[in-house]
Amino acid sequence: MNSSTPAPALRSGAMSADLAKEGQRAVAAPLGQALLELARADERVVGLSADLAKYTDLHILRDAMPERFYQIGMAEQALLGAATGLAMEGFIPFASTYSVFATRRAYDFLMLDIAEANLNVNMVCALPGLTTGYGPSHQATEDVSILRGMPNLTIVDPCDAVDIQQAVPQLAAAEGPTYLRLLRGKVPAVLDEYGYTFELGRAKLLRDGADVLIVSSGLMTERALEAATALEADGVGVAVLHSPTLKPFDEEALLAQLGKGRLVLTAENHSVVGGLFDIVARTVAAHGLGERIHPIALPDEFLDAGALPTLADRYGVSTGAIVEKVRGLL
């Protein structure tokens, strides 16, 4: 598109659009598909929803195996209470709602009913960070910060459909509770192009580069990879370390990439407070390293409502914003 051609108007649908770009290889409802496959192989697997099955992709399991699905209604504390009872009886529940509701409204139930007892309850929660344009009531920009201090809880921030589909059986098999920052709808599939497989608790170097290291999680890994390709045209080599498991964090993989004289950044779809930037900076400080870490993250403020592409640019988490930040720092 040349400069004289007006950009297409962004309609209200851009506030909650699918993550996959037009023509991009993607998977529809990867969580629902993976969960249905797992449920067919393991009769202990069940799904629960707080009246949001359609919007968290659990409708796939609900429609195919209604006897293995529980509709709790708009009652997130009851959702976790029911999941607790099922887990105590030997089932493997996957409980779905929006991230804001699970973390803000039902924290105490997750802490005392599930985490303290170290029960195998798997929270799969949609709309993490800036994946909706409907403002602070729906944008879980601080969910990782809220949950990181909870003992026994595993936290996963997947990049794409590959991460989600491969994570589901590993979450079910993991000891104790888990929290997945769910990407729903039509989700891009990009990581398998890098010879990648998801391993719970492990970070993976997707590409190497001599000048810059970006440590990323969630959907920001795809944008980091896109930025790396753009910067390569400028002769800048960018390494991307994808860290889908935020707790427990793979310190060994990070430490192996530090101390090489590169510009180091973190990239996350989360507030700059309490997420990946803090995790990486804490690791660097704990090991007495002199690396300076530059965050690419959402600001410590309530975000505006609006179209997602506009907001991603405004808050510095779009692919273009990453490229410009790296160029500026270099």
CSV table of C-alpha atoms in Angstrom, one decimal:
chain,number,residue,atom,x,y,z
A,1,MET,CA,0.0,0.0,0.0
A,2,ASN,CA,1.5,3.4,-1.0
A,3,SER,CA,1.4,6.5,1.1
A,4,SER,CA,-1.5,8.0,-0.9
A,5,THR,CA,-3.7,5.0,-0.3
A,6,PRO,CA,-5.8,5.4,2.8
A,7,ALA,CA,-5.5,2.6,5.4
A,8,PRO,CA,-8.7,0.4,5.6
A,9,ALA,CA,-11.1,1.5,8.3
A,10,LEU,CA,-10.9,-0.6,11.5
A,11,ARG,CA,-14.4,-1.8,12.5
A,12,SER,CA,-15.5,-2.8,16.0
A,13,GLY,CA,-14.7,-6.4,15.2
A,14,ALA,CA,-11.0,-5.4,15.4
A,15,MET,CA,-11.5,-5.1,19.1
A,16,SER,CA,-11.7,-8.9,19.4
A,17,ALA,CA,-10.3,-10.2,16.2
A,18,ASP,CA,-8.7,-13.6,15.6
A,19,LEU,CA,-5.0,-13.4,16.2
A,20,ALA,CA,-4.2,-15.1,12.8
A,21,LYS,CA,-3.6,-12.7,9.9
A,22,GLU,CA,-5.4,-13.2,6.6
A,23,GLY,CA,-3.8,-16.0,4.7
A,24,GLN,CA,-1.7,-17.1,7.7
A,25,ARG,CA,-1.5,-20.8,8.6
A,26,ALA,CA,-3.7,-21.3,11.7
A,27,VAL,CA,-5.7,-23.7,13.7
A,28,ALA,CA,-9.3,-23.1,14.8
A,29,ALA,CA,-9.9,-23.7,18.5
A,30,PRO,CA,-6.6,-25.5,19.2
A,31,LEU,CA,-7.4,-25.9,22.9
A,32,GLY,CA,-10.8,-27.5,22.3
A,33,GLN,CA,-9.4,-29.9,19.7
A,34,ALA,CA,-6.5,-30.9,21.9
A,35,LEU,CA,-8.8,-31.4,24.9
A,36,LEU,CA,-11.2,-33.5,23.0
A,37,GLU,CA,-8.4,-35.7,21.8
A,38,LEU,CA,-7.1,-36.1,25.4
A,39,ALA,CA,-10.6,-36.8,26.8
A,40,ARG,CA,-11.1,-39.6,24.3
A,41,ALA,CA,-7.8,-41.2,25.5
A,42,ASP,CA,-8.4,-40.6,29.2
A,43,GLU,CA,-11.8,-40.9,30.8
A,44,ARG,CA,-10.7,-38.8,33.8
A,45,VAL,CA,-10.5,-35.6,31.7
A,46,VAL,CA,-13.5,-33.3,32.1
A,47,GLY,CA,-14.3,-29.7,31.1
A,48,LEU,CA,-16.0,-26.9,33.0
A,49,SER,CA,-17.0,-23.4,32.0
A,50,ALA,CA,-18.3,-20.3,33.6
A,51,ASP,CA,-20.8,-19.7,30.8
A,52,LEU,CA,-18.0,-19.0,28.3
A,53,ALA,CA,-17.6,-22.3,26.5
A,54,LYS,CA,-18.0,-20.7,23.1
A,55,TYR,CA,-15.5,-18.0,23.9
A,56,THR,CA,-12.9,-20.3,25.4
A,57,ASP,CA,-13.1,-23.0,22.8
A,58,LEU,CA,-14.5,-25.6,25.2
A,59,HIS,CA,-17.6,-25.9,23.0
A,60,ILE,CA,-15.6,-28.5,21.0
A,61,LEU,CA,-15.6,-30.8,24.0
A,62,ARG,CA,-19.1,-29.8,25.1
A,63,ASP,CA,-20.7,-30.7,21.8
A,64,ALA,CA,-18.8,-33.9,21.2
A,65,MET,CA,-18.9,-35.3,24.8
A,66,PRO,CA,-21.6,-33.5,26.7
A,67,GLU,CA,-21.4,-36.0,29.5
A,68,ARG,CA,-17.9,-34.9,30.2
A,69,PHE,CA,-18.7,-31.2,30.3
A,70,TYR,CA,-20.1,-29.1,33.2
A,71,GLN,CA,-21.7,-25.7,32.7
A,72,ILE,CA,-21.4,-23.9,36.0
A,73,GLY,CA,-22.7,-20.5,35.0
A,74,MET,CA,-21.4,-17.0,35.7
A,75,ALA,CA,-19.9,-18.0,39.1
A,76,GLU,CA,-16.2,-18.2,38.9
A,77,GLN,CA,-15.8,-19.2,42.6
A,78,ALA,CA,-18.3,-22.0,42.1
A,79,LEU,CA,-16.3,-23.0,39.0
A,80,LEU,CA,-13.2,-23.5,40.9
A,81,GLY,CA,-15.1,-25.2,43.8
A,82,ALA,CA,-16.6,-27.7,41.4
A,83,ALA,CA,-13.2,-28.3,39.8
A,84,THR,CA,-11.7,-28.9,43.3
A,85,GLY,CA,-14.3,-31.6,44.1
A,86,LEU,CA,-13.8,-33.3,40.7
A,87,ALA,CA,-10.0,-33.3,41.2
A,88,MET,CA,-10.4,-34.8,44.7
A,89,GLU,CA,-12.4,-37.6,43.2
A,90,GLY,CA,-9.7,-38.5,40.7
A,91,PHE,CA,-10.8,-36.5,37.7
A,92,ILE,CA,-8.6,-34.2,35.7
A,93,PRO,CA,-10.6,-31.0,35.3
A,94,PHE,CA,-9.9,-28.2,32.7
A,95,ALA,CA,-11.8,-25.1,33.9
A,96,SER,CA,-12.3,-22.2,31.5
A,97,THR,CA,-13.3,-18.6,31.9
A,98,TYR,CA,-11.7,-15.2,31.1
A,99,SER,CA,-8.4,-14.5,32.8
A,100,VAL,CA,-9.7,-11.4,34.5
A,101,PHE,CA,-12.4,-13.4,36.2
A,102,ALA,CA,-10.3,-16.3,37.3
A,103,THR,CA,-7.5,-14.1,38.8
A,104,ARG,CA,-9.5,-11.2,40.2
A,105,ARG,CA,-12.7,-12.8,41.4
A,106,ALA,CA,-11.7,-16.3,42.4
A,107,TYR,CA,-8.1,-15.9,43.7
A,108,ASP,CA,-8.8,-17.2,47.2
A,109,PHE,CA,-10.6,-20.3,45.9
A,110,LEU,CA,-7.6,-21.1,43.6
A,111,MET,CA,-5.2,-20.5,46.5
A,112,LEU,CA,-6.8,-22.3,49.4
A,113,ASP,CA,-8.9,-25.0,47.7
A,114,ILE,CA,-6.6,-25.9,44.8
A,115,ALA,CA,-3.0,-24.8,45.2
A,116,GLU,CA,-2.7,-25.5,48.9
A,117,ALA,CA,-3.9,-29.0,48.3
A,118,ASN,CA,-1.8,-29.3,45.2
A,119,LEU,CA,-4.7,-30.6,43.2
A,120,ASN,CA,-4.5,-31.3,39.4
A,121,VAL,CA,-6.8,-28.6,38.3
A,122,ASN,CA,-6.0,-26.9,35.0
A,123,MET,CA,-7.2,-23.3,34.5
A,124,VAL,CA,-7.4,-22.4,30.8
A,125,CYS,CA,-8.2,-18.7,30.7
A,126,ALA,CA,-8.8,-16.5,27.7
A,127,LEU,CA,-8.1,-12.8,26.9
A,128,PRO,CA,-4.7,-12.5,28.5
A,129,GLY,CA,-3.0,-9.1,28.2
A,130,LEU,CA,-3.9,-7.1,25.2
A,131,THR,CA,-5.9,-9.7,23.2
A,132,THR,CA,-9.2,-7.8,23.5
A,133,GLY,CA,-9.9,-4.1,22.9
A,134,TYR,CA,-12.8,-4.0,25.5
A,135,GLY,CA,-10.8,-2.1,28.2
A,136,PRO,CA,-9.6,-3.0,31.7
A,137,SER,CA,-12.7,-5.0,32.6
A,138,HIS,CA,-11.6,-7.7,30.1
A,139,GLN,CA,-7.9,-7.1,29.7
A,140,ALA,CA,-5.9,-9.3,32.0
A,141,THR,CA,-2.7,-7.3,31.9
A,142,GLU,CA,-1.6,-8.2,35.4
A,143,ASP,CA,-2.7,-11.9,35.7
A,144,VAL,CA,0.9,-13.3,35.8
A,145,SER,CA,1.8,-10.8,38.4
A,146,ILE,CA,-1.2,-11.8,40.6
A,147,LEU,CA,-0.4,-15.5,40.3
A,148,ARG,CA,3.4,-15.8,40.4
A,149,GLY,CA,3.4,-15.7,44.2
A,150,MET,CA,1.1,-18.7,44.5
A,151,PRO,CA,3.0,-21.9,45.6
A,152,ASN,CA,2.5,-25.1,43.6
A,153,LEU,CA,1.1,-23.2,40.5
A,154,THR,CA,2.5,-23.7,37.1
A,155,ILE,CA,2.0,-20.8,34.7
A,156,VAL,CA,2.2,-21.2,30.9
A,157,ASP,CA,2.0,-18.4,28.3
A,158,PRO,CA,1.8,-20.1,24.8
A,159,CYS,CA,2.9,-18.5,21.6
A,160,ASP,CA,0.6,-20.2,19.2
A,161,ALA,CA,-1.6,-23.3,18.3
A,162,VAL,CA,1.5,-25.5,18.4
A,163,ASP,CA,2.2,-24.6,22.0
A,164,ILE,CA,-1.4,-25.0,23.1
A,165,GLN,CA,-2.0,-28.3,21.5
A,166,GLN,CA,1.2,-29.8,22.8
A,167,ALA,CA,0.8,-28.3,26.2
A,168,VAL,CA,-2.6,-29.7,27.0
A,169,PRO,CA,-1.6,-33.4,27.7
A,170,GLN,CA,1.5,-32.2,29.6
A,171,LEU,CA,-0.6,-29.9,31.8
A,172,ALA,CA,-2.9,-32.9,32.5
A,173,ALA,CA,0.0,-35.0,33.4
A,174,ALA,CA,1.7,-32.4,35.6
A,175,GLU,CA,1.5,-32.6,39.4
A,176,GLY,CA,-0.5,-29.8,40.9
A,177,PRO,CA,-2.5,-26.9,39.4
A,178,THR,CA,-1.8,-25.1,36.2
A,179,TYR,CA,-2.8,-21.8,34.6
A,180,LEU,CA,-2.7,-21.4,30.8
A,181,ARG,CA,-3.0,-18.0,29.2
A,182,LEU,CA,-5.3,-19.1,26.5
A,183,LEU,CA,-5.2,-17.9,22.9
A,184,ARG,CA,-8.6,-18.7,21.4
A,185,GLY,CA,-10.4,-18.8,18.0
A,186,LYS,CA,-8.2,-18.9,14.9
A,187,VAL,CA,-4.7,-19.1,16.4
A,188,PRO,CA,-1.6,-18.9,14.3
A,189,ALA,CA,0.7,-21.9,13.9
A,190,VAL,CA,4.3,-20.7,13.6
A,191,LEU,CA,6.6,-22.5,16.0
A,192,ASP,CA,6.8,-25.9,14.1
A,193,GLU,CA,8.6,-24.0,11.3
A,194,TYR,CA,11.5,-23.7,13.8
A,195,GLY,CA,11.8,-27.4,14.6
A,196,TYR,CA,10.1,-26.6,18.0
A,197,THR,CA,8.3,-28.9,20.4
A,198,PHE,CA,6.7,-27.7,23.7
A,199,GLU,CA,8.2,-29.0,26.9
A,200,LEU,CA,6.7,-27.9,30.1
A,201,GLY,CA,9.2,-25.9,32.1
A,202,ARG,CA,11.7,-25.5,29.2
A,203,ALA,CA,12.6,-22.4,27.1
A,204,LYS,CA,13.8,-22.9,23.6
A,205,LEU,CA,16.2,-20.9,21.4
A,206,LEU,CA,14.2,-20.5,18.1
A,207,ARG,CA,16.9,-18.5,16.2
A,208,ASP,CA,20.4,-17.2,17.0
A,209,GLY,CA,21.9,-13.8,16.3
A,210,ALA,CA,25.1,-12.0,17.2
A,211,ASP,CA,23.7,-8.6,18.1
A,212,VAL,CA,20.5,-8.8,20.0
A,213,LEU,CA,18.8,-11.3,22.3
A,214,ILE,CA,15.0,-11.1,22.8
A,215,VAL,CA,13.6,-13.3,25.6
A,216,SER,CA,9.9,-13.6,24.9
A,217,SER,CA,6.7,-15.4,25.9
A,218,GLY,CA,3.2,-15.8,24.6
A,219,LEU,CA,2.1,-14.1,21.4
A,220,MET,CA,5.0,-11.8,21.6
A,221,THR,CA,7.3,-14.6,20.5
A,222,GLU,CA,5.7,-14.5,17.0
A,223,ARG,CA,6.2,-10.7,16.9
A,224,ALA,CA,9.8,-11.1,18.1
A,225,LEU,CA,10.5,-13.5,15.3
A,226,GLU,CA,8.9,-11.1,12.7
A,227,ALA,CA,11.0,-8.3,14.1
A,228,ALA,CA,14.1,-10.4,13.9
A,229,THR,CA,13.4,-11.0,10.2
A,230,ALA,CA,12.9,-7.3,9.6
A,231,LEU,CA,16.1,-6.4,11.5
A,232,GLU,CA,18.1,-9.0,9.6
A,233,ALA,CA,17.6,-6.9,6.5
A,234,ASP,CA,19.5,-4.1,8.3
A,235,GLY,CA,22.4,-6.5,9.1
A,236,VAL,CA,21.3,-6.9,12.7
A,237,GLY,CA,21.4,-10.5,14.0
A,238,VAL,CA,18.6,-11.2,16.5
A,239,ALA,CA,18.3,-14.3,18.7
A,240,VAL,CA,14.9,-15.2,20.1
A,241,LEU,CA,14.5,-17.3,23.2
A,242,HIS,CA,10.9,-18.5,23.7
A,243,SER,CA,9.9,-19.0,27.3
A,244,PRO,CA,6.4,-20.4,27.4
A,245,THR,CA,6.6,-21.6,31.0
A,246,LEU,CA,6.8,-18.6,33.2
A,247,LYS,CA,6.7,-20.6,36.4
A,248,PRO,CA,8.8,-22.6,37.0
A,249,PHE,CA,11.1,-20.5,34.8
A,250,ASP,CA,14.0,-22.1,32.8
A,251,GLU,CA,16.9,-20.2,34.3
A,252,GLU,CA,19.4,-22.5,32.8
A,253,ALA,CA,18.3,-21.7,29.2
A,254,LEU,CA,18.4,-18.0,29.9
A,255,LEU,CA,21.9,-18.1,31.6
A,256,ALA,CA,23.3,-20.0,28.6
A,257,GLN,CA,22.4,-17.0,26.3
A,258,LEU,CA,23.7,-14.2,28.5
A,259,GLY,CA,27.2,-12.8,28.7
A,260,LYS,CA,27.7,-12.6,25.0
A,261,GLY,CA,27.8,-8.8,24.6
A,262,ARG,CA,24.4,-8.6,23.0
A,263,LEU,CA,21.6,-6.1,23.6
A,264,VAL,CA,19.1,-8.0,25.8
A,265,LEU,CA,15.3,-7.3,25.8
A,266,THR,CA,12.2,-9.1,27.1
A,267,ALA,CA,9.0,-9.1,25.2
A,268,GLU,CA,5.7,-10.0,26.8
A,269,ASN,CA,1.9,-9.5,26.5
A,270,HIS,CA,1.6,-8.3,30.1
A,271,SER,CA,2.2,-5.4,32.3
A,272,VAL,CA,5.9,-4.4,32.8
A,273,VAL,CA,5.2,-5.0,36.5
A,274,GLY,CA,5.5,-8.6,37.7
A,275,GLY,CA,5.8,-10.6,34.5
A,276,LEU,CA,8.6,-11.8,32.2
A,277,PHE,CA,10.7,-8.7,32.6
A,278,ASP,CA,10.8,-9.1,36.4
A,279,ILE,CA,11.5,-12.8,36.1
A,280,VAL,CA,14.5,-12.3,33.8
A,281,ALA,CA,15.8,-9.3,35.8
A,282,ARG,CA,15.5,-11.3,39.0
A,283,THR,CA,17.4,-14.2,37.5
A,284,VAL,CA,20.2,-11.9,36.3
A,285,ALA,CA,20.4,-10.2,39.7
A,286,ALA,CA,20.4,-13.4,41.6
A,287,HIS,CA,23.4,-14.7,39.6
A,288,GLY,CA,25.3,-11.5,40.0
A,289,LEU,CA,25.4,-10.7,36.3
A,290,GLY,CA,25.9,-7.3,34.9
A,291,GLU,CA,23.5,-7.5,32.0
A,292,ARG,CA,21.1,-4.6,31.4
A,293,ILE,CA,17.6,-5.8,30.5
A,294,HIS,CA,15.3,-3.6,28.4
A,295,PRO,CA,11.5,-4.4,28.6
A,296,ILE,CA,9.0,-4.5,25.8
A,297,ALA,CA,5.7,-4.8,27.7
A,298,LEU,CA,2.4,-3.2,28.4
A,299,PRO,CA,2.7,0.0,30.6
A,300,ASP,CA,1.7,0.1,34.2
A,301,GLU,CA,-1.6,1.7,33.6
A,302,PHE,CA,-5.2,0.9,32.6
A,303,LEU,CA,-5.3,0.5,28.9
A,304,ASP,CA,-7.7,2.2,26.5
A,305,ALA,CA,-10.5,0.4,24.6
A,306,GLY,CA,-10.2,0.3,20.9
A,307,ALA,CA,-9.0,-1.7,17.9
A,308,LEU,CA,-6.3,-4.2,18.7
A,309,PRO,CA,-3.8,-3.1,16.0
A,310,THR,CA,-4.1,0.5,17.1
A,311,LEU,CA,-3.6,-0.4,20.8
A,312,ALA,CA,-0.6,-2.7,20.0
A,313,ASP,CA,1.1,0.2,18.3
A,314,ARG,CA,0.1,2.7,21.0
A,315,TYR,CA,1.5,0.6,23.8
A,316,GLY,CA,4.6,-0.5,22.0
A,317,VAL,CA,4.0,-4.2,21.6
A,318,SER,CA,3.4,-4.5,17.8
A,319,THR,CA,6.1,-6.0,15.5
A,320,GLY,CA,6.9,-2.5,14.2
A,321,ALA,CA,7.3,-1.1,17.7
A,322,ILE,CA,9.8,-3.9,18.6
A,323,VAL,CA,11.8,-3.1,15.5
A,324,GLU,CA,11.9,0.6,16.3
A,325,LYS,CA,12.8,0.0,19.9
A,326,VAL,CA,15.8,-2.3,18.9
A,327,ARG,CA,17.0,0.2,16.3
A,328,GLY,CA,16.8,3.0,18.9
A,329,LEU,CA,18.7,1.1,21.5
A,330,LEU,CA,21.4,0.1,19.0
